[in-house]
PDB file of C-alpha atoms in Angstrom:
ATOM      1  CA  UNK A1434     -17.520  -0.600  26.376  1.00 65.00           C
ATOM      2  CA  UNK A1435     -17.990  -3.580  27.797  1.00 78.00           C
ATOM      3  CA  UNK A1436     -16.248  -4.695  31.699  1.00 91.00           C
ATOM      4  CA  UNK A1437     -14.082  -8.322  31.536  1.00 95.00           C
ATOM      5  CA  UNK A1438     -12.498  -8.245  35.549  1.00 96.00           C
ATOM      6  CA  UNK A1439      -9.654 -10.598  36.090  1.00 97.00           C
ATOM      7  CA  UNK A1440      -9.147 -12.312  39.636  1.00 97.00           C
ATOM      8  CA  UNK A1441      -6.320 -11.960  40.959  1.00 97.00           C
ATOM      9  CA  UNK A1442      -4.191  -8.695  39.642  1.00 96.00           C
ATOM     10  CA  UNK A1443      -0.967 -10.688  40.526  1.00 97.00           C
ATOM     11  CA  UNK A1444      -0.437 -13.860  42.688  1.00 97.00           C
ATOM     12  CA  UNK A1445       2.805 -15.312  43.834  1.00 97.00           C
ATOM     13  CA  UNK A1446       3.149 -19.137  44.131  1.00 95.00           C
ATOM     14  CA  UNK A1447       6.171 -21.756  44.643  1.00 96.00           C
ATOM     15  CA  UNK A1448       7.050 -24.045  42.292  1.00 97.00           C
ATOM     16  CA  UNK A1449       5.305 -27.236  42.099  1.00 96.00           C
ATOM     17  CA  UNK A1450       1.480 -25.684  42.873  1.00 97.00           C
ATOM     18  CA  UNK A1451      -1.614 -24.872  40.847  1.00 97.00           C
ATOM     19  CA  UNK A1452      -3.019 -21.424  40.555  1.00 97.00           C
ATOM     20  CA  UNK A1453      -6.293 -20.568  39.272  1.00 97.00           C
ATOM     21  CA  UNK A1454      -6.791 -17.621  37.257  1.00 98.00           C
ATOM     22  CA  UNK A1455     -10.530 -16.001  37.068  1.00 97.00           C
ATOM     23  CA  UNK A1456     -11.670 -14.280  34.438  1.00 97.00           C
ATOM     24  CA  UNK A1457     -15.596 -12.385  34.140  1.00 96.00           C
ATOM     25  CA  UNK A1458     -17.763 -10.673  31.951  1.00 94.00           C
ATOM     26  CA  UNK A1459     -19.575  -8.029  34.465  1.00 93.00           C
ATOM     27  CA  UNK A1460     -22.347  -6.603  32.267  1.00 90.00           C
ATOM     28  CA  UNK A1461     -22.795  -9.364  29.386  1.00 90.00           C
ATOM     29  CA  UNK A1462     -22.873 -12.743  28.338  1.00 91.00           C
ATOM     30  CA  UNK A1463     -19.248 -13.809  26.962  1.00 91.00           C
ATOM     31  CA  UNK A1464     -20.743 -16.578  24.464  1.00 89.00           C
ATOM     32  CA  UNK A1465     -16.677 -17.224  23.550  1.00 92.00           C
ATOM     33  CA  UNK A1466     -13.663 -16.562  25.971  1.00 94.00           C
ATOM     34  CA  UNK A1467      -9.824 -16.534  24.595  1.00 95.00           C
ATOM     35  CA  UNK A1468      -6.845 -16.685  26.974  1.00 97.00           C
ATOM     36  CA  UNK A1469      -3.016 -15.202  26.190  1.00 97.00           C
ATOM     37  CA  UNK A1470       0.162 -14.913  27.900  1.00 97.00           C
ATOM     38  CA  UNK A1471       2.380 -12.164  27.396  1.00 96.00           C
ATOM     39  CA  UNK A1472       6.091 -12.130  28.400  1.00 95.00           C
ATOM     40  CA  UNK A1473       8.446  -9.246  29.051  1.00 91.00           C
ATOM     41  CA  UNK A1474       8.624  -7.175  26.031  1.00 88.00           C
ATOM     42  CA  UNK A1475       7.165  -9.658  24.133  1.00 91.00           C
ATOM     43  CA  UNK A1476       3.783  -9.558  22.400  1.00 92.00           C
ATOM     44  CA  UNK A1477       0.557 -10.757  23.396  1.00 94.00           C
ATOM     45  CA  UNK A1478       0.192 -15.025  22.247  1.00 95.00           C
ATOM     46  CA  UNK A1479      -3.020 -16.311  22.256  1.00 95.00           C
ATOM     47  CA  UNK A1480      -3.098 -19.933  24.139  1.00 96.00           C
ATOM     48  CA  UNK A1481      -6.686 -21.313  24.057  1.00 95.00           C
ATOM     49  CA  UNK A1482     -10.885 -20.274  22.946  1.00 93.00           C
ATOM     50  CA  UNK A1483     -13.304 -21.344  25.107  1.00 91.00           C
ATOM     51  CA  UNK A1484     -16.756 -21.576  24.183  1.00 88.00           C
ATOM     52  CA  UNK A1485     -19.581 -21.911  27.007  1.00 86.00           C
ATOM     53  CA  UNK A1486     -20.192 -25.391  27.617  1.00 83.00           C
ATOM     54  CA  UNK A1487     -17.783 -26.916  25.538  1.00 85.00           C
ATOM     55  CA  UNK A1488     -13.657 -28.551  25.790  1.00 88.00           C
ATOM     56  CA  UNK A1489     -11.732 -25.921  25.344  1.00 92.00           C
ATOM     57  CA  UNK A1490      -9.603 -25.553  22.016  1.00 93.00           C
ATOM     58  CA  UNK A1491      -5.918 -24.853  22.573  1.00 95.00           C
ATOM     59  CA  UNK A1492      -3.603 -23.250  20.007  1.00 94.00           C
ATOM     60  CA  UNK A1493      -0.133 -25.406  18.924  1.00 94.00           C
ATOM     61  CA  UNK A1494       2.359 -25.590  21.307  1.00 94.00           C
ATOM     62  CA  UNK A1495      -0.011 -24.901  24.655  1.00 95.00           C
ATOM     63  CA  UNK A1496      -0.100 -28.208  26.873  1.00 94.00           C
ATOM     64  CA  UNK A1497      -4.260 -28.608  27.277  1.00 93.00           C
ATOM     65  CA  UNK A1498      -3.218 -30.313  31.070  1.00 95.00           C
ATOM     66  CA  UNK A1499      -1.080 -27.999  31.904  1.00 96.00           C
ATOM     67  CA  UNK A1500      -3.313 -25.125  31.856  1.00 97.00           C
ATOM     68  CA  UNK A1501      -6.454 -26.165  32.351  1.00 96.00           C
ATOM     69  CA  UNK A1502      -9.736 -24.188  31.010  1.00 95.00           C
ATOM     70  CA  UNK A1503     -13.088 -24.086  32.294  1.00 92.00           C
ATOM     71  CA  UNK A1504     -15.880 -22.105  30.898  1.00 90.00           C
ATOM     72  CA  UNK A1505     -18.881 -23.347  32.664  1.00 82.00           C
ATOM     73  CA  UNK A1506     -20.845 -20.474  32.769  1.00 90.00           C
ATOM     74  CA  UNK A1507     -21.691 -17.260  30.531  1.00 92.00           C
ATOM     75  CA  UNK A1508     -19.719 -15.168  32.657  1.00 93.00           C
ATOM     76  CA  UNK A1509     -16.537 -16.754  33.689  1.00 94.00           C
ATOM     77  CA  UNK A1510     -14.016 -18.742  32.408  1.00 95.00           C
ATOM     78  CA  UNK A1511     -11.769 -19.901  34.453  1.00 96.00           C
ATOM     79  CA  UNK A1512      -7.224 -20.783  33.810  1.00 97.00           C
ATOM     80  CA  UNK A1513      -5.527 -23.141  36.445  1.00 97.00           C
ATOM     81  CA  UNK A1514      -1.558 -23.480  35.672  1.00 97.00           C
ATOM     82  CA  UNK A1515      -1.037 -26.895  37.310  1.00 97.00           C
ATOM     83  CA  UNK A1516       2.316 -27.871  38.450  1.00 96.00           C
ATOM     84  CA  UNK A1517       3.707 -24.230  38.284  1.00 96.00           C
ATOM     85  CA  UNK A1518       7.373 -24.272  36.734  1.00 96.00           C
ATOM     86  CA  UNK A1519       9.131 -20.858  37.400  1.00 96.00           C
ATOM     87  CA  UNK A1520       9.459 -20.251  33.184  1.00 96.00           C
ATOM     88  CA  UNK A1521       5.337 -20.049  33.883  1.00 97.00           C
ATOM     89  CA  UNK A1522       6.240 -16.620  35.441  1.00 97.00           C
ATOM     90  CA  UNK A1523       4.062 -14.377  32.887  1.00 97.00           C
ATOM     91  CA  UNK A1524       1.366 -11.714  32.189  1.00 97.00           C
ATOM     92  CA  UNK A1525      -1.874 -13.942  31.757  1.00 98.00           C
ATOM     93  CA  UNK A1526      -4.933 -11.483  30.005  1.00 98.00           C
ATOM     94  CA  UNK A1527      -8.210 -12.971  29.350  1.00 97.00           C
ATOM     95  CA  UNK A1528     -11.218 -11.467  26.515  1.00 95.00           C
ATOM     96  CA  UNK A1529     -14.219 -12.336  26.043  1.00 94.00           C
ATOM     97  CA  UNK A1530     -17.069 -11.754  23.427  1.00 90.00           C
ATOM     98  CA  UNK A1531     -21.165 -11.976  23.382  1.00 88.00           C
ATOM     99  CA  UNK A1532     -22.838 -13.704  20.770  1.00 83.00           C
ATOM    100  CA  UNK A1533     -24.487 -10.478  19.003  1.00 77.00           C
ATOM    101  CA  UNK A1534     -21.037  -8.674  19.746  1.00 78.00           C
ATOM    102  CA  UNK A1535     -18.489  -7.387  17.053  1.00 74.00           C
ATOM    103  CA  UNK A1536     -15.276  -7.522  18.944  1.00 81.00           C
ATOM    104  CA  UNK A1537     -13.960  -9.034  22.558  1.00 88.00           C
ATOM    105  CA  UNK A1538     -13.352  -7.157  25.469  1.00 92.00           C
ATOM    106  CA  UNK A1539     -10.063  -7.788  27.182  1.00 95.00           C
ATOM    107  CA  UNK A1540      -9.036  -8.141  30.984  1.00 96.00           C
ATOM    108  CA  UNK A1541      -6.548  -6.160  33.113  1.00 96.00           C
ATOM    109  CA  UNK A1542      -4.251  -9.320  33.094  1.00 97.00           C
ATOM    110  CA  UNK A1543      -3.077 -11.390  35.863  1.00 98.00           C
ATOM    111  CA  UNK A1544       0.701 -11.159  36.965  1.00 97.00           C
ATOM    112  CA  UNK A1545       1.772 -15.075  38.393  1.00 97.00           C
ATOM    113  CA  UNK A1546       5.329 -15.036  39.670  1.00 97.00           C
ATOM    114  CA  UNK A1547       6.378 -19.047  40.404  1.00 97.00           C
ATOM    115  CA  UNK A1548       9.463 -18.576  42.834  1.00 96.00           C
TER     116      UNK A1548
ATOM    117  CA  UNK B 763       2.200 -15.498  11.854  1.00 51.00           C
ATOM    118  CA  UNK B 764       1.336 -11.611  11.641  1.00 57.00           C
ATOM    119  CA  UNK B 765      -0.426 -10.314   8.883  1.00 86.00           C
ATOM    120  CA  UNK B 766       0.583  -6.930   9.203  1.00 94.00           C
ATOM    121  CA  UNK B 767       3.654  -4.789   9.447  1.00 95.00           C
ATOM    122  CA  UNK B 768       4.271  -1.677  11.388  1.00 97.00           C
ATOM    123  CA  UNK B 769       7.091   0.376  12.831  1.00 97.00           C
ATOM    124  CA  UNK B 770       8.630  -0.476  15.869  1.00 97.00           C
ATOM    125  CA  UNK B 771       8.512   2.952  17.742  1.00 97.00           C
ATOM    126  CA  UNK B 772       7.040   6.162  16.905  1.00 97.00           C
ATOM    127  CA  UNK B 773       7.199   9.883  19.161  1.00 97.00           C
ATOM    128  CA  UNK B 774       4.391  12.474  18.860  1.00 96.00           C
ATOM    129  CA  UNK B 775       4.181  15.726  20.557  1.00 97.00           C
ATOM    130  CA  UNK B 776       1.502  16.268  22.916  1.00 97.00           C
ATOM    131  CA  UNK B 777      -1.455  17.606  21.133  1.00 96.00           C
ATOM    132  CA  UNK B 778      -0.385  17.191  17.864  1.00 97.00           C
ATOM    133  CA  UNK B 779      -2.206  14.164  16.018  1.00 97.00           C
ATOM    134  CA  UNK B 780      -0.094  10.905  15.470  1.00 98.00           C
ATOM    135  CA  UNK B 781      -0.454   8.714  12.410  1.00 98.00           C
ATOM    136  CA  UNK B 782       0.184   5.426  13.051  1.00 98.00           C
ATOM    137  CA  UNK B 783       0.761   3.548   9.751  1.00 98.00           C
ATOM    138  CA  UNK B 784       0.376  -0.164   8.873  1.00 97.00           C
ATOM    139  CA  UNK B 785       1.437  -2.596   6.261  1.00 97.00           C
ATOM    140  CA  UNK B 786      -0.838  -5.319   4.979  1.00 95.00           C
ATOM    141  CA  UNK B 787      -0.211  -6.034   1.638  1.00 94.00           C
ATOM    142  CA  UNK B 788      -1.801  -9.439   1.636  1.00 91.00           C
ATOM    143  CA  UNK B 789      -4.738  -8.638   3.065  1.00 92.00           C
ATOM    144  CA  UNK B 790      -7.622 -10.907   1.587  1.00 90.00           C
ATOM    145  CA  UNK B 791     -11.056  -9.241   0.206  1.00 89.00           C
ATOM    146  CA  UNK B 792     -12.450 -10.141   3.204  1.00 88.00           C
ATOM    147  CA  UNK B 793     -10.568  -9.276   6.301  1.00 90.00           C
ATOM    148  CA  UNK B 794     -10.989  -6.127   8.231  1.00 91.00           C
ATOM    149  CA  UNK B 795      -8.573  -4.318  10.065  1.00 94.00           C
ATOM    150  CA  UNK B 796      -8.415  -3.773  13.237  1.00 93.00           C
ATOM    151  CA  UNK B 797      -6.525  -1.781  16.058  1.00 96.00           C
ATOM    152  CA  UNK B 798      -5.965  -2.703  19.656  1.00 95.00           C
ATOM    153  CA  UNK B 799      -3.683  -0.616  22.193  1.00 97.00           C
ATOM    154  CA  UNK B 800      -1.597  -1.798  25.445  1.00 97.00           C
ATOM    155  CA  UNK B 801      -1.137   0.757  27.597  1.00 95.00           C
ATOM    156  CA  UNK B 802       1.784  -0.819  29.810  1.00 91.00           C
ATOM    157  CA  UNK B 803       0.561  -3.342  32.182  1.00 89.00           C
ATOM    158  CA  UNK B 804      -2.960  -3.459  30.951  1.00 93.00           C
ATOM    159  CA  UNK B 805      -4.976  -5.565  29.038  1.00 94.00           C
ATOM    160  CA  UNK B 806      -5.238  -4.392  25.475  1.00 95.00           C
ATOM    161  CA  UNK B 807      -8.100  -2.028  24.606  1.00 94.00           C
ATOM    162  CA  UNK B 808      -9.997  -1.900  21.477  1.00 92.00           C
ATOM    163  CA  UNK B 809      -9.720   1.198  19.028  1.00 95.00           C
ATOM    164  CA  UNK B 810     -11.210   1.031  16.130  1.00 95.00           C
ATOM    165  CA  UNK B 811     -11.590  -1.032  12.570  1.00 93.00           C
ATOM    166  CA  UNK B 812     -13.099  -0.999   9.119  1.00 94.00           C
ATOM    167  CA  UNK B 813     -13.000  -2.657   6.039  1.00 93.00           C
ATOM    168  CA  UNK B 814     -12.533  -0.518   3.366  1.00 92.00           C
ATOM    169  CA  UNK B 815     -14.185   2.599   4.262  1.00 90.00           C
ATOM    170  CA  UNK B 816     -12.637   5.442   6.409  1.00 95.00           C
ATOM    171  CA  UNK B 817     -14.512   5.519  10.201  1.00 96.00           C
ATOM    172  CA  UNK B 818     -13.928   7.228  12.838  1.00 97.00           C
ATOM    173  CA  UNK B 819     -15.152   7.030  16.441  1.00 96.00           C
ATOM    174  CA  UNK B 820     -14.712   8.922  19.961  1.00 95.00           C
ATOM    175  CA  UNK B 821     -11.087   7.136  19.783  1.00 95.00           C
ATOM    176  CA  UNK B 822      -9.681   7.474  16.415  1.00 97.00           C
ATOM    177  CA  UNK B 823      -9.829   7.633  12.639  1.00 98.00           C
ATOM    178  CA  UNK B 824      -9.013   4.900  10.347  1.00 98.00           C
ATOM    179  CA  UNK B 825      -7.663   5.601   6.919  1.00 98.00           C
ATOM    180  CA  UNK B 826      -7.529   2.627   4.313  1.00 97.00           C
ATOM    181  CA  UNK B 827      -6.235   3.183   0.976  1.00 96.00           C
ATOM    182  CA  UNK B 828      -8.306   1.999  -1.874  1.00 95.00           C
ATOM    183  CA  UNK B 829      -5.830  -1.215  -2.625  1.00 95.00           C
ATOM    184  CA  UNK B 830      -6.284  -1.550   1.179  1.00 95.00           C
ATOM    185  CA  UNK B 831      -2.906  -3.037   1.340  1.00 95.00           C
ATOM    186  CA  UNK B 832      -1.987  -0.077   3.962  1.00 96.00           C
ATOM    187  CA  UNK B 833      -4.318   2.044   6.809  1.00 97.00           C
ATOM    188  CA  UNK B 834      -3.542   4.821   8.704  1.00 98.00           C
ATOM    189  CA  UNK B 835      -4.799   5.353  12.681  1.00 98.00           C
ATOM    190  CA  UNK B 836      -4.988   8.683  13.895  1.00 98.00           C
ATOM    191  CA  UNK B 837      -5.216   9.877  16.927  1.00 97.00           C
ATOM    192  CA  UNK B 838      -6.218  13.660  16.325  1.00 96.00           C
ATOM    193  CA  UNK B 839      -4.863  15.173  19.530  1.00 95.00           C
ATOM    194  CA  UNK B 840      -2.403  12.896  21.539  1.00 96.00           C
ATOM    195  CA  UNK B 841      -1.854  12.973  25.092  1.00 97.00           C
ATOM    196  CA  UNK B 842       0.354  11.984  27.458  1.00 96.00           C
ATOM    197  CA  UNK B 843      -1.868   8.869  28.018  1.00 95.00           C
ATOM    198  CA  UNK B 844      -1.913   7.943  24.720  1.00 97.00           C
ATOM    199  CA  UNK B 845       1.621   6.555  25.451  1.00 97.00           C
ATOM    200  CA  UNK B 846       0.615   2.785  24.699  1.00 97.00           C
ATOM    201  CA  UNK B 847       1.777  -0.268  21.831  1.00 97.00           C
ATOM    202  CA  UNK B 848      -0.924   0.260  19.319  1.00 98.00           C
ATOM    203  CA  UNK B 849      -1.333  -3.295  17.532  1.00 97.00           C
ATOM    204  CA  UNK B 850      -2.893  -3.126  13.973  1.00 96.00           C
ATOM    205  CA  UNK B 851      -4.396  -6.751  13.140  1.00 93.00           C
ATOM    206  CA  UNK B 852      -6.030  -8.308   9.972  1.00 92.00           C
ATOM    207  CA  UNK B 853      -8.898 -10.841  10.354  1.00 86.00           C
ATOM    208  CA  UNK B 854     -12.096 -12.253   8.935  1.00 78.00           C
ATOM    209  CA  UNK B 855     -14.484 -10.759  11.854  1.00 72.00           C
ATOM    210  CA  UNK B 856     -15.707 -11.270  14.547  1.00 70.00           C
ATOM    211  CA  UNK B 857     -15.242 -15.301  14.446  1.00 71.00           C
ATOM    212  CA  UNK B 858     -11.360 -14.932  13.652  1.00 78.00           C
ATOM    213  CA  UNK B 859      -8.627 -15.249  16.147  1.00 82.00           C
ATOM    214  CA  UNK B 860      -7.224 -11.786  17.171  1.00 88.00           C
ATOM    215  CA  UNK B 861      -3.282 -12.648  16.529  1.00 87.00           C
ATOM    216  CA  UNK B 862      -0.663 -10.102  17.810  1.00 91.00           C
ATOM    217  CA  UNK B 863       2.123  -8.533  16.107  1.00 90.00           C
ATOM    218  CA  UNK B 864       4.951  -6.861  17.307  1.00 92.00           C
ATOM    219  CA  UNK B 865       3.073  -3.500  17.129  1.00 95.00           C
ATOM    220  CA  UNK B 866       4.009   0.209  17.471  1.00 97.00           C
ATOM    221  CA  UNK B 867       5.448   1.383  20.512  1.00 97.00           C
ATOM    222  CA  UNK B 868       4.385   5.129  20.488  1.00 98.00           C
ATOM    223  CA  UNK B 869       5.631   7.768  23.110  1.00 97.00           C
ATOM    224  CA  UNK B 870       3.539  11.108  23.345  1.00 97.00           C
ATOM    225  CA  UNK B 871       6.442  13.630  24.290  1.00 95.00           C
ATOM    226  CA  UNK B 872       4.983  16.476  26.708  1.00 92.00           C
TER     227      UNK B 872
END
């Protein structure tokens, strides 16, 4: 199948600071690009669909300048948490999908930890 | 909200095939169904779906029944790391949102 990499695999940040969360498409063109957060035991819940070149759309509930998305190119999409709060602390996964592709390809996740 | 319902926890024996049921009695004429695993700490992983037709792939095997208000997923000889939450999801296609459920949490005993 096809490779969605995640940058970095955990980071660690105080309180108060922005972290930017990287997400790729290695061997295709991701046309579309969804982030979630995951908590503890808790299910995946999907947060915002980006499509290449255009504003991202964020689901009910998700602050748009809070977590800021960029999708600028056809293989990365990119999440920045601004103002990091420690209840930010959470699993972060990216997908992504190609335009002639039937289902999106999900990321290894990204582990933030706001002390 | 989730579309579907599906047990909380399930154990299989190693090498015996686990059947993973689902619940989706509302299920529009349209909508596929879909499954997705989490192995712990990973991103989810896609498995297999259909619409009304069994398939079956490297993975698994996907039974619908002809109402299609239930599947089945089997996974014909478990192993150890099929240990995972298997997710079973209803949507349009390919354009639809992929909204997660509570899934199964299913532990392959050795």
């Amino acid at each position: 199948g096809a490779v969605v990499s995640q940058h970095p695999s955990r980071v660690i940040c105080k309180s108060g600071t922005s972290v930017k969360i990287e997400c790729r498409s290695l061997d295709f063109q991701a046309t579309t690009m969804f982030w979630y957060r995951q908590f503890p035991k808790k299910s995946l819940m999907l947060m915002a669909t980006s499509n290449e070149g255009s504003k991202a759309t964020y689901e009910q509930g998700v602050e748009k300048d809070k977590f800021l998305i960029n999708h600028a190119s056809l293989t990365l999409s990119t999440l920045t948490v601004t103002s990091a709060h420690p209840e930010d602390s959470s699993f972060y996964i990216c997908s992504a999908r190609g335009l002639n592709q039937e289902t999106q390809y999900f990321g290894p996740g990204t582990r933030l930890l706001v002390l | 909200d989730a579309k579907t319902t599906q047990p909380t926890s399930m154990d299989c024996a190693e090498g015996r095939a686990a059947n993973l049921p689902c619940n989706h009695s509302t299920i529009s004429g349209n909508e596929y169904v879909y499954w997705y695993r989490q192995i712990h700490s990973q991103g989810p992983q896609y498995i297999i779906h259909g619409l009304k037709n069994n398939e079956t792939n490297e993975m698994a095997s996907l039974i619908i029944t002809e109402d299609r208000k239930s599947s089945t997923l089997i996974l014909p000889h478990a192993t150890l790391r099929d240990t995972a939450v298997y997710y079973c999801i209803v949507r349009v296609g390919r354009d639809d949102k992929i909204i997660f459920g509570k899934g199964t949490r299913l532990h392959i005993l050795p």
